[in-house]
Coordinates of C-alpha atoms and ligand atoms in Angstrom, one line a residue:
X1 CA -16.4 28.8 20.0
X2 CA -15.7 26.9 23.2
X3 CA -19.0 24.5 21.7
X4 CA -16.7 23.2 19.5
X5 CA -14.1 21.7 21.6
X6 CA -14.9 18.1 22.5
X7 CA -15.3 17.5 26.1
X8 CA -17.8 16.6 28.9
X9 CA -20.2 19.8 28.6
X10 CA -20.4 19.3 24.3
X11 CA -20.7 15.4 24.2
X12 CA -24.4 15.7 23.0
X13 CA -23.1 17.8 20.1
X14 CA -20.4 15.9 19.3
X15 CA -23.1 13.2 18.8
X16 CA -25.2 15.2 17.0
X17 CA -22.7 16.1 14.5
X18 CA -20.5 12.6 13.8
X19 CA -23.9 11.0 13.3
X20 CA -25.4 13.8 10.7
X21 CA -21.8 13.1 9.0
X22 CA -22.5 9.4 9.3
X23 CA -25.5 9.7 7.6
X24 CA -24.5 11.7 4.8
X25 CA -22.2 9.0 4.0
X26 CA -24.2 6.3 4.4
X27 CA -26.4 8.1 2.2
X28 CA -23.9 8.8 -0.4
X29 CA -22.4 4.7 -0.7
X30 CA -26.4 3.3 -0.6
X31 CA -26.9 5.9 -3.8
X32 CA -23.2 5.8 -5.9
X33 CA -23.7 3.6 -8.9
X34 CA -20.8 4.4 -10.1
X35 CA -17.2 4.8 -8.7
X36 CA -16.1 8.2 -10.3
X37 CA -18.4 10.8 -11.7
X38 CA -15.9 12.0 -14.3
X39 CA -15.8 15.5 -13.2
X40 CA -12.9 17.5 -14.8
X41 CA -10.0 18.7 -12.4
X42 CA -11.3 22.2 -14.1
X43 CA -14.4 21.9 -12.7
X44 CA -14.0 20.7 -9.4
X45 CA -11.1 23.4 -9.1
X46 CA -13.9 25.9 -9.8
X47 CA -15.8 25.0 -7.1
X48 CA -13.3 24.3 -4.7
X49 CA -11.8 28.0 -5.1
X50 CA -14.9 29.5 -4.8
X51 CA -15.0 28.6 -1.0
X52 CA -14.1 31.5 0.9
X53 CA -12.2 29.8 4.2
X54 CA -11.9 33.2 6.1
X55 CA -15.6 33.4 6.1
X56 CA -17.1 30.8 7.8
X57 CA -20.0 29.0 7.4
X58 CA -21.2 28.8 11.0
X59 CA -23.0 25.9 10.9
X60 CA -22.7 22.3 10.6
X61 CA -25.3 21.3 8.2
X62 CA -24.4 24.0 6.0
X63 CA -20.7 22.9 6.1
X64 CA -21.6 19.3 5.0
X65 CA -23.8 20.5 2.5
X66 CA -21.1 22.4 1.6
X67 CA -19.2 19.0 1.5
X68 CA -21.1 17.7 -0.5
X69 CA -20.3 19.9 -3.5
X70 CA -17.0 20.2 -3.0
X71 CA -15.7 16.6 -1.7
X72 CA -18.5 13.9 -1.4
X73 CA -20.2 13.7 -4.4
X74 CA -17.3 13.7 -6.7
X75 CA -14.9 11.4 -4.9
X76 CA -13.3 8.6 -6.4
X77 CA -15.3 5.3 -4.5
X78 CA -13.1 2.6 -3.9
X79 CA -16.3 0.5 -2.4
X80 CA -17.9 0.6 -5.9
X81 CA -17.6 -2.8 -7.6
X82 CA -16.2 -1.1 -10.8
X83 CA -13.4 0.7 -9.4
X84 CA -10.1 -1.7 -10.3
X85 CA -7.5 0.4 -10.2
X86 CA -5.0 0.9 -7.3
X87 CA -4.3 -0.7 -4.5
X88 CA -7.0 0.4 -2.9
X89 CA -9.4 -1.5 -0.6
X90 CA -12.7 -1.4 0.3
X91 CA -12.5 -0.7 4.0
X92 CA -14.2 -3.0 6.7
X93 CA -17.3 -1.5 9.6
X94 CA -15.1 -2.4 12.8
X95 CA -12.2 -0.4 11.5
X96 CA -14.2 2.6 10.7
X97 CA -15.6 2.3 13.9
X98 CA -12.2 2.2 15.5
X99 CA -11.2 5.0 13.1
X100 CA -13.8 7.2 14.7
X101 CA -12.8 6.2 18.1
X102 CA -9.1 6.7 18.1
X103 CA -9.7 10.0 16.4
X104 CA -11.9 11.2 19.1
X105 CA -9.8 9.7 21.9
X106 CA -7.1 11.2 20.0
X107 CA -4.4 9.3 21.2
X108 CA -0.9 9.9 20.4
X109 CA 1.1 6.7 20.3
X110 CA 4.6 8.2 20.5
X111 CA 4.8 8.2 24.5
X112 CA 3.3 6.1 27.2
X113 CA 2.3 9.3 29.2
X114 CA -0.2 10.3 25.5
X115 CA -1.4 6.9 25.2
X116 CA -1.3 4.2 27.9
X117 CA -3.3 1.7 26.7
X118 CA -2.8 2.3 23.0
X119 CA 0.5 1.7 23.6
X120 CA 0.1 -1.4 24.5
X121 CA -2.7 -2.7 21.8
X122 CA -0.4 -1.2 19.8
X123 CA 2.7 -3.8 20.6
X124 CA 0.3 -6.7 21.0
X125 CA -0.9 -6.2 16.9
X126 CA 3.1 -5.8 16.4
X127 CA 3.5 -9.2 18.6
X128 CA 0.7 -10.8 16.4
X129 CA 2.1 -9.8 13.0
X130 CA 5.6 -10.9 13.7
X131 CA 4.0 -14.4 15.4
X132 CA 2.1 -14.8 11.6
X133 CA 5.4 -14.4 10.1
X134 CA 7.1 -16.3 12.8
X135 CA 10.0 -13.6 13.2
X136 CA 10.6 -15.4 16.4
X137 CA 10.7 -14.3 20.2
X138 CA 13.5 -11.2 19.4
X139 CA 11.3 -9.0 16.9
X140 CA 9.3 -6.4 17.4
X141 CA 8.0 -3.3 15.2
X142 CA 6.3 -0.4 14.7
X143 CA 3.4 1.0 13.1
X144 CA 4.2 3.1 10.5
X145 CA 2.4 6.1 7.9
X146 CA 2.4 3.8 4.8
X147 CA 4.6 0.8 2.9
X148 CA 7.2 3.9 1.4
X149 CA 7.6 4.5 5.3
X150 CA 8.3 0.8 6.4
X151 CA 10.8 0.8 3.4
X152 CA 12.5 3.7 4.4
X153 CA 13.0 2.3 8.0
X154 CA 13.9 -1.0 7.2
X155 CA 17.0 0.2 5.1
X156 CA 17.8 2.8 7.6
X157 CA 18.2 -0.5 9.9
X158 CA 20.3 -2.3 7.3
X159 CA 22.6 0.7 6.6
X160 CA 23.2 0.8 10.0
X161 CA 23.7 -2.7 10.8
X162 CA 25.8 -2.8 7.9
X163 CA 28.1 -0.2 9.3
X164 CA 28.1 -1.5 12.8
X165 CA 29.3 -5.1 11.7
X166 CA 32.0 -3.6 9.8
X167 CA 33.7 -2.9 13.1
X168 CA 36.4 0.3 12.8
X169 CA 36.6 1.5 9.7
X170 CA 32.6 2.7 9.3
X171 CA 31.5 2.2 5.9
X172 CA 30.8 4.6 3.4
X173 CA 27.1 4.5 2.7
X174 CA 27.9 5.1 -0.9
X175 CA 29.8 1.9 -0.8
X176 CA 26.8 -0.2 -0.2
X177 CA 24.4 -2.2 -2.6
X178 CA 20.3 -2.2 -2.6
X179 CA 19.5 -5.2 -4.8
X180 CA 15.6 -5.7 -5.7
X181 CA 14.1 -7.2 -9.0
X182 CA 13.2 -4.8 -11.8
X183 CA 9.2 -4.8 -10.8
X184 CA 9.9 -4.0 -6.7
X185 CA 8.3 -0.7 -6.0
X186 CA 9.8 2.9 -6.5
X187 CA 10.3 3.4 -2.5
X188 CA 12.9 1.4 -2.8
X189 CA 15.1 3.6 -5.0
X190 CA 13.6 6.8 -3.4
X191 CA 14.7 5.3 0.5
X192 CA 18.3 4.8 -0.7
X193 CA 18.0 8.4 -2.4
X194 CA 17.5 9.7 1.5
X195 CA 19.5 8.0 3.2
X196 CA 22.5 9.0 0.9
X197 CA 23.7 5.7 -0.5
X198 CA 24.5 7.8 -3.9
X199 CA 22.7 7.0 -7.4
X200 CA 24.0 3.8 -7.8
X201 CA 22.9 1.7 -5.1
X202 CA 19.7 0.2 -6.1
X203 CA 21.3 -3.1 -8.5
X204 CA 17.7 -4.1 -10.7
X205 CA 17.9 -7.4 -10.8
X206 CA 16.1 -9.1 -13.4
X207 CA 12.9 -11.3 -13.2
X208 CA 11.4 -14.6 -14.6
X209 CA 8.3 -14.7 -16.5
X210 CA 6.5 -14.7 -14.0
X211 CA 7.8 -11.3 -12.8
X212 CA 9.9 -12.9 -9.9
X213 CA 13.3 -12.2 -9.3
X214 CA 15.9 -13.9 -10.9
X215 CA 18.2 -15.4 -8.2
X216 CA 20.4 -16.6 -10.3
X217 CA 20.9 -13.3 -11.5
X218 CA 20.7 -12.0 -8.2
X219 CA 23.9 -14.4 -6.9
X220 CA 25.7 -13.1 -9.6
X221 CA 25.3 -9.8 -8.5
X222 CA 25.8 -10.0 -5.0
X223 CA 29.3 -11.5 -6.2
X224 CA 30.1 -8.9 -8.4
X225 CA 29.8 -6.7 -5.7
X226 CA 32.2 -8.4 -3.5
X227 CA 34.8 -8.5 -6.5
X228 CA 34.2 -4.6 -6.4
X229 CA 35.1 -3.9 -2.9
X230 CA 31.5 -2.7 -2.2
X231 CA 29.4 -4.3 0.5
X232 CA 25.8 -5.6 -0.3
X233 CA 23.7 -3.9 2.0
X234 CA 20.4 -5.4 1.6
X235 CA 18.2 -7.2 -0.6
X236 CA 14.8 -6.7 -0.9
X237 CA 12.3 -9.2 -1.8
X238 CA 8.6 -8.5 -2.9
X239 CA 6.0 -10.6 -1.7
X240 CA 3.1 -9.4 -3.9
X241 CA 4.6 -6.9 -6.5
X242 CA 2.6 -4.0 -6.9
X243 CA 1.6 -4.2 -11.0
X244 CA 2.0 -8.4 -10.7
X245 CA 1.5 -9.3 -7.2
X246 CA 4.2 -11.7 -7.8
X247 CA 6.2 -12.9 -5.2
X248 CA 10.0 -13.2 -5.5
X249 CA 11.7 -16.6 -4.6
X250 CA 11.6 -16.1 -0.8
X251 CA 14.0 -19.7 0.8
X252 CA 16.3 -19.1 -2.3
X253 CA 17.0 -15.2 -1.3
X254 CA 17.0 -15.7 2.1
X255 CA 20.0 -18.5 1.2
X256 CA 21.8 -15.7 -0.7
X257 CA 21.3 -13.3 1.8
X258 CA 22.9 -15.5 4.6
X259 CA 25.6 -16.7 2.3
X260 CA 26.5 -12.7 1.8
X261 CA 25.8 -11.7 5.4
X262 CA 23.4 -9.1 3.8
X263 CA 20.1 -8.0 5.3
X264 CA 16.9 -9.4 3.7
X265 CA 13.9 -6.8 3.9
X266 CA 10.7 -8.8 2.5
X267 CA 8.1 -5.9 1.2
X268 CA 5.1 -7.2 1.5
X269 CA 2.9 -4.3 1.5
X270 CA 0.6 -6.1 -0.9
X271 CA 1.3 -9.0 0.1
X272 CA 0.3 -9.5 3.4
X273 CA -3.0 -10.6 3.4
X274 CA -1.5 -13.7 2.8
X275 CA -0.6 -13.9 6.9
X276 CA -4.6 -14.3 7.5
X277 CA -5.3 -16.5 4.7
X278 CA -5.6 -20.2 5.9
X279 CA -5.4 -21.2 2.5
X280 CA -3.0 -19.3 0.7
X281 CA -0.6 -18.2 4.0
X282 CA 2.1 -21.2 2.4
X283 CA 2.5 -18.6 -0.7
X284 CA 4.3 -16.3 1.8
X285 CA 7.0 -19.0 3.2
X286 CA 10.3 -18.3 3.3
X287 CA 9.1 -14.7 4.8
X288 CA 9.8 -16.2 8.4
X289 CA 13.4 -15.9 7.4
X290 CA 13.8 -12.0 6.9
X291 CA 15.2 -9.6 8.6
X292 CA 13.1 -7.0 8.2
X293 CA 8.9 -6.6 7.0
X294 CA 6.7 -4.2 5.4
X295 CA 2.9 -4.8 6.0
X296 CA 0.6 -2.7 4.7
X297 CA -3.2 -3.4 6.5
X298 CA -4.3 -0.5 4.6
X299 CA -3.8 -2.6 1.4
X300 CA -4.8 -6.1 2.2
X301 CA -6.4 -6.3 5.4
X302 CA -9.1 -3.9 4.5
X303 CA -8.1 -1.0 6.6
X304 CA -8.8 2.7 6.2
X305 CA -5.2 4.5 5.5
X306 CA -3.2 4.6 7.0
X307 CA -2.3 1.3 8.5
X308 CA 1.4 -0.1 8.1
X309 CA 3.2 -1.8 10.0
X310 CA 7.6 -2.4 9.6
X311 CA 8.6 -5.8 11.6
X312 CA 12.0 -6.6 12.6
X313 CA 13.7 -10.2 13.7
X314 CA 16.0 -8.2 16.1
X315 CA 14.3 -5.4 18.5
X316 CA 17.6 -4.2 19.1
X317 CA 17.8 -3.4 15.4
X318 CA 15.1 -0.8 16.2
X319 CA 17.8 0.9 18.6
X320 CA 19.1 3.1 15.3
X321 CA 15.9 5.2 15.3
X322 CA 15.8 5.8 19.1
X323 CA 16.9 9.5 20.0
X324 CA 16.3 10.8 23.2
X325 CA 14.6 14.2 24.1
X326 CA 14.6 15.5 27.7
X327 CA 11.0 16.7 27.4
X328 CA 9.6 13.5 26.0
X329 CA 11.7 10.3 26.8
X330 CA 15.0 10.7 28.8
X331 CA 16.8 7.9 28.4
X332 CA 16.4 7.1 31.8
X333 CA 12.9 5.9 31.0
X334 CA 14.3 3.0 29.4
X335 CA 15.9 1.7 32.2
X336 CA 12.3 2.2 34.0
X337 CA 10.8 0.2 31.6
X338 CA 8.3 3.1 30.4
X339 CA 7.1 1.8 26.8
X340 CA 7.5 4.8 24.7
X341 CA 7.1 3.7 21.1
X342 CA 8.5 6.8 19.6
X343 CA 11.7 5.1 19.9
X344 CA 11.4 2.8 17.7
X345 CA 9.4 4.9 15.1
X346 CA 10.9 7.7 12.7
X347 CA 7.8 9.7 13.4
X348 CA 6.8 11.6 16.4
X349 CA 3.3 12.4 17.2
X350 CA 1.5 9.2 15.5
X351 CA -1.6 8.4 15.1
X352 CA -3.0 5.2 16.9
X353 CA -4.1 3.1 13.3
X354 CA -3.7 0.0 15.5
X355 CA -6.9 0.3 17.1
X356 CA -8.6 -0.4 13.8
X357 CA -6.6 -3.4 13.0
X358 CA -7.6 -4.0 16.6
X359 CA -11.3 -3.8 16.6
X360 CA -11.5 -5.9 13.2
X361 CA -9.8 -8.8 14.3
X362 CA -12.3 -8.5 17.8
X363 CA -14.9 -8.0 15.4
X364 CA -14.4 -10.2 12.4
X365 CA -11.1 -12.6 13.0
X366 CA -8.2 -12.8 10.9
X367 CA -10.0 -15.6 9.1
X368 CA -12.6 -13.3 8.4
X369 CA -9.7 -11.1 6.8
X370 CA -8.3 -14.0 4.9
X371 CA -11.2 -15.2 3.4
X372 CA -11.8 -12.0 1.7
X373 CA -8.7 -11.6 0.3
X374 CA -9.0 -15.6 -0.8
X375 CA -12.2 -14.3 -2.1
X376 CA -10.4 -11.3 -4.3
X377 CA -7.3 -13.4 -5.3
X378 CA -9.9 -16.2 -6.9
X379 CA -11.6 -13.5 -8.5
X380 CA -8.5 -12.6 -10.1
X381 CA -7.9 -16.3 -11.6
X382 CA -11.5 -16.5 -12.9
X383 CA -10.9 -13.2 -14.6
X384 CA -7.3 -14.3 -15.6
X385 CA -9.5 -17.1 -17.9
X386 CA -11.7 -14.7 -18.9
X387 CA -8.8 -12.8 -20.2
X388 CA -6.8 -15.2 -21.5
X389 CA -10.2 -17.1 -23.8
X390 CA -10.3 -13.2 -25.2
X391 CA -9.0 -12.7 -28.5
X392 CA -9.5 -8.9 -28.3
X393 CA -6.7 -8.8 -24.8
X394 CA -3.0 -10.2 -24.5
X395 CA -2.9 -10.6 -20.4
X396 CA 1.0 -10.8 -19.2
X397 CA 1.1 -13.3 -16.3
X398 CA -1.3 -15.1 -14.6
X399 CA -2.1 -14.0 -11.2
X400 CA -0.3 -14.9 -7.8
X401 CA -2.6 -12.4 -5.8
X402 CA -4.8 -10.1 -7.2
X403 CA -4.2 -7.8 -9.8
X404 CA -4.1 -8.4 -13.9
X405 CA -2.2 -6.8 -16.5
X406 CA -3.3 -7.1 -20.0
X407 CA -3.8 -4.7 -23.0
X408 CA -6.7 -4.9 -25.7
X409 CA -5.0 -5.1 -29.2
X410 CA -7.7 -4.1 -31.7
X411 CA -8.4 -6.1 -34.6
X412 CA -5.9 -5.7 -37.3
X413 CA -4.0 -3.4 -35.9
X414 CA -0.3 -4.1 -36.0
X415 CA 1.4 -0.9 -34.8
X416 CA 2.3 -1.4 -31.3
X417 CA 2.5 2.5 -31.4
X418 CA -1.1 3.0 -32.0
X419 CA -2.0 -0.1 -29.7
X420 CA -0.3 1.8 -27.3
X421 CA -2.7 4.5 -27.7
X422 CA -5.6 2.9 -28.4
X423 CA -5.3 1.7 -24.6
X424 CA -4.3 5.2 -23.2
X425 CA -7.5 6.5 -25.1
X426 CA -9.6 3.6 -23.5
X427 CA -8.4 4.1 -20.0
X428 CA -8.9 7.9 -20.3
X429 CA -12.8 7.9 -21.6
X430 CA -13.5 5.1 -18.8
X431 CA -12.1 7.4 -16.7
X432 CA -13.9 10.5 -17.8
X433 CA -17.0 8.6 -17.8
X434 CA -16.4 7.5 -14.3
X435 CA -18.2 4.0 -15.2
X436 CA -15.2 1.9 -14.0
X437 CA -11.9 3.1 -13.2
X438 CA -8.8 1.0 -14.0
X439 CA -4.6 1.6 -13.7
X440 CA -2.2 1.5 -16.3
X441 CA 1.6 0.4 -16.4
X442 CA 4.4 -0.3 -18.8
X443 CA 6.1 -3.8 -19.2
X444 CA 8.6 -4.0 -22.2
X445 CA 8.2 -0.6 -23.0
X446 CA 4.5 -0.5 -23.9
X447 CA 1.4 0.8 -22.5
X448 CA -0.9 -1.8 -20.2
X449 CA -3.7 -1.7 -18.5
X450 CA -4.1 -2.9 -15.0
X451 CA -7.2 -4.1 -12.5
X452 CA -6.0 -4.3 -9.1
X453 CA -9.3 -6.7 -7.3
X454 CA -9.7 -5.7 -3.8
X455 CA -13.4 -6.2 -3.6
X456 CA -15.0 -9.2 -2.8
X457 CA -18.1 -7.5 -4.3
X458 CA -16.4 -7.1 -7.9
X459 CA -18.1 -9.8 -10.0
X460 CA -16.6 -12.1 -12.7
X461 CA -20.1 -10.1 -14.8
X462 CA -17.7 -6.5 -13.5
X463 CA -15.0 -7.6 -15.3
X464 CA -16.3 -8.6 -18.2
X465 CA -18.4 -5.4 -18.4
X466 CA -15.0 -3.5 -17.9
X467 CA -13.7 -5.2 -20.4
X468 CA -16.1 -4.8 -22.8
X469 CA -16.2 -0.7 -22.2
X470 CA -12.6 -0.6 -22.9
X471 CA -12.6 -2.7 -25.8
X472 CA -15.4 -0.3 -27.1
X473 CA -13.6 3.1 -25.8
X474 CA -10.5 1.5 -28.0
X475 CA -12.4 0.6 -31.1
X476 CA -14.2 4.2 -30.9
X477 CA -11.2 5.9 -30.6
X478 CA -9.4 4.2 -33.8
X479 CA -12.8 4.8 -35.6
X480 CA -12.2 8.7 -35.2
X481 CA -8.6 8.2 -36.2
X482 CA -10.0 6.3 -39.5
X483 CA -12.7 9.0 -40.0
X484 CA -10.2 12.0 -39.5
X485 CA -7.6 10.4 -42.1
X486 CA -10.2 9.7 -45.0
Ligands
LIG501 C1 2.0 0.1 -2.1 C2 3.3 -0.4 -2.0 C3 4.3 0.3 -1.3 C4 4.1 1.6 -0.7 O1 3.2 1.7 0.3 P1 2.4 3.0 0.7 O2 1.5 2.5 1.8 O3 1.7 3.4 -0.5 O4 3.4 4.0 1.1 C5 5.5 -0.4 -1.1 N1 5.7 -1.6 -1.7 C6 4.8 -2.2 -2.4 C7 5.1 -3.6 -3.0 C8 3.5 -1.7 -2.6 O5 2.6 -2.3 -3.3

């Protein structure tokens, strides 16, 4: 068994192995022509149970071929040109290269002593992200699991500076107000959850048309809660909404937020690309002014999950989620000046995702990175025209970034009920016939369908193709409903 272990003596077959993986990948993305295969859970959960995992296989080659039935040739491809779902991304050569690096290296980034020079690529991506925003020369961050993650810690930070500037008399956590607009994402209300702000303290604050917050709406919130007695924690702004990509006023928040004292977290897991677009960066301004970030690389900067990053204007702020352990990094270490990330991070052992964001701005420059989200983001305005010149879609709100929300609303059909089905029905057979894959969402109570672009390789030909599979998945299911009733 020792064979297996990767060391000096097993080098050739580590070779051996990674590349014979390699190839069955590179086999498997030159042959999809299609993102999905529509494989029932049923099915898959067939063949998955059949696998027997106390008796092993033995053998490399017969393990991927193994893989193949189980995992590869059934997976969901989010390279394919017809997969415009999530907010997935096709990911980018130099960061799977670095993927297969830093999991071979096998760094852990939570100590200098299990890292070294991770550590220090690490801060340097953390410098370079906070210098995009322009933070200024007091921030600092951390790499994090995911955008829910950089949430989480950013309003751990804001409950706690919150309580510190109250001097004496702490206050109660359950006295303090989230505020974010109706459309900011669900980590939001599930961070507060944990750390025990009580039911009430996310205030939904209404947005514009164009699915930005309100800030009128938001002022007169953050008064109300003054005239209450409670204390206004933090507001979050979106910078790229995850169903609109809409970005709430940013100068007019952060205005609000320094009138109330309150801490302004900007989430800008979607959003983000926007710091390595040359064109499109002045969409983000007003970001410079926040207290705390959420980036999420793995979103878009074309990264391989996970890749997130949380950004503070105050280092010291990052102080709350230090804790020391004798057996890892007595506080005397600080005072030595040992970089040990882990405390600034709410996770432990951590993997070291900066080396990918690493090798693909060595590789490829963050213009390089820009100009395929520019790419993805005009996409999404060509197909927002395509869309809109359709009498067979209503489209809600034309695109900021990259995604589109629209619904088809079959000819003569008047029901919103059975429009509303009519789209579930479409979305589900697209699905099942794994041509194209595509999300759905609710805005004023009805059923939507949603493309999230993240591939430069998506053509404005895709979309209409997509659109024209749904349209037909629609009219087919409304036929059978017709059929079924006469
Ligand atoms: C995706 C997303 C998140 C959550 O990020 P994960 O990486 O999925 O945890 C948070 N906020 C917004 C706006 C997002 O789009």
């Amino acid at each position: 068994m020792r064979s297996h272990l990767l060391n000096d003596t097993t080098a050739e077959h580590y070779r051996c192995s990674v590349t014979e993986g390699i190839e069955r990948v590179a086999a498997k993305l030159a042959t999809t022509d299609r993102p999905f295969t529509g494989i029932t859970v049923h099915d898959l959960a067939h063949r998955i149970d059949a696998v027997d995992l106390d008796t092993p296989l033995l053998d490399t080659t017969a393990a991927l071929d193994e893989l193949e039935e189980v995992y590869l040739r059934d997976a969901v491809y989010f390279h394919h040109p017809r997969y415009l779902a999530h907010l997935n991304c096709p990911v980018v050569i130099p960061a799977v290269l670095g993927e297969a690096v830093l999991s071979a290296v096998n760094s852990s980034l939570d100590t200098w002593d299990q890292s070294a020079g991770g550590t220090l690529i690490e801060r340097k991506l953390i410098d370079w992200t906070t210098g995009r925003i322009g933070l200024g020369p007091a921030a600092d961050g951390v790499f994090t699991s995911g955008g829910s993650q950089s949430n989480l810690q950013a309003l751990l930070l804001a409950r706690e500076e919150t309580k510190s500037g109250r001097g004496d008399h702490a206050e109660r956590p359950t006295n303090m107000r989230v505020f974010a607009s109706e459309v900011s994402h669900f980590s939001v209300k599930k961070s507060a959850t944990l750390l025990g702000l009580g039911p009430d303290a996310v205030v939904t604050i209404p947005v514009d048309r164009d699915k930005r917050m309100q800030t009128v709406a938001l002022a007169r919130e953050l008064e109300r809660c003054r005239e209450n007695g409670l204390t206004p924690m933090a507001v979050v702004a979106t910078a790229g909404t995850t169903d609109f990509g809409s970005i709430d006023p940013l100068p007019e928040i952060a205005e609000l937020c320094d009138r109330y004292g309150t801490w302004m977290h900007v989430d800008a897991a979607y959003g983000c690309g926007l710091l390595a677009s040359v064109r499109n960066r002045h969409l983000l301004d007003g970001i410079e002014r926040a207290d705390s970030v959420t980036v999420d690389y793995h979103k878009s900067f074309f990264q391989p999950v996970s890749s997130s990053a949380v950004l503070v204007r105050d280092a010291a702020t990052l102080r709350h989620a230090t804790y020391h352990a004798d057996y890892l990094n007595p506080r005397r270490m600080v005072t030595e000046r040992i970089p040990n990330q882990v405390d600034k991070s709410l996770q432990t052992t951590r993997r070291f995702d900066a080396l990918k964001l690493w090798m693909t701005l060595r590789v490829m420059g963050a213009d390089g990175v820009g100009q395929l989200f520019d790419e993805v983001c005009d996409l999404a305005g060509r197909a927002w025209e395509l869309l809109a010149a359709d009498p067979r879609f209503d489209v809600v709100v034309e695109p900021r970034l990259s995604t589109l929300v629209f619904r088809h609303i079959p000819a003569g059909v008047t029901d919103p009920a059975e429009i509303d089905r009519a789209n579930l029905y479409a979305r589900k057979a697209l699905f099942a016939s794994g041509e194209a894959i595509v999300a759905g969402t609710r805005v004023g109570g009805r059923h939507y369908l949603k493309f999230t672009l993240l591939n430069p390789e998506t053509t404005v030909d895709d979309i209409s193709a997509v659109l024209d599979l749904i349209a037909d998945h629609a009219e087919q299911y409304l036929g059978d409903i017709l059929d079924r009733a006469s």
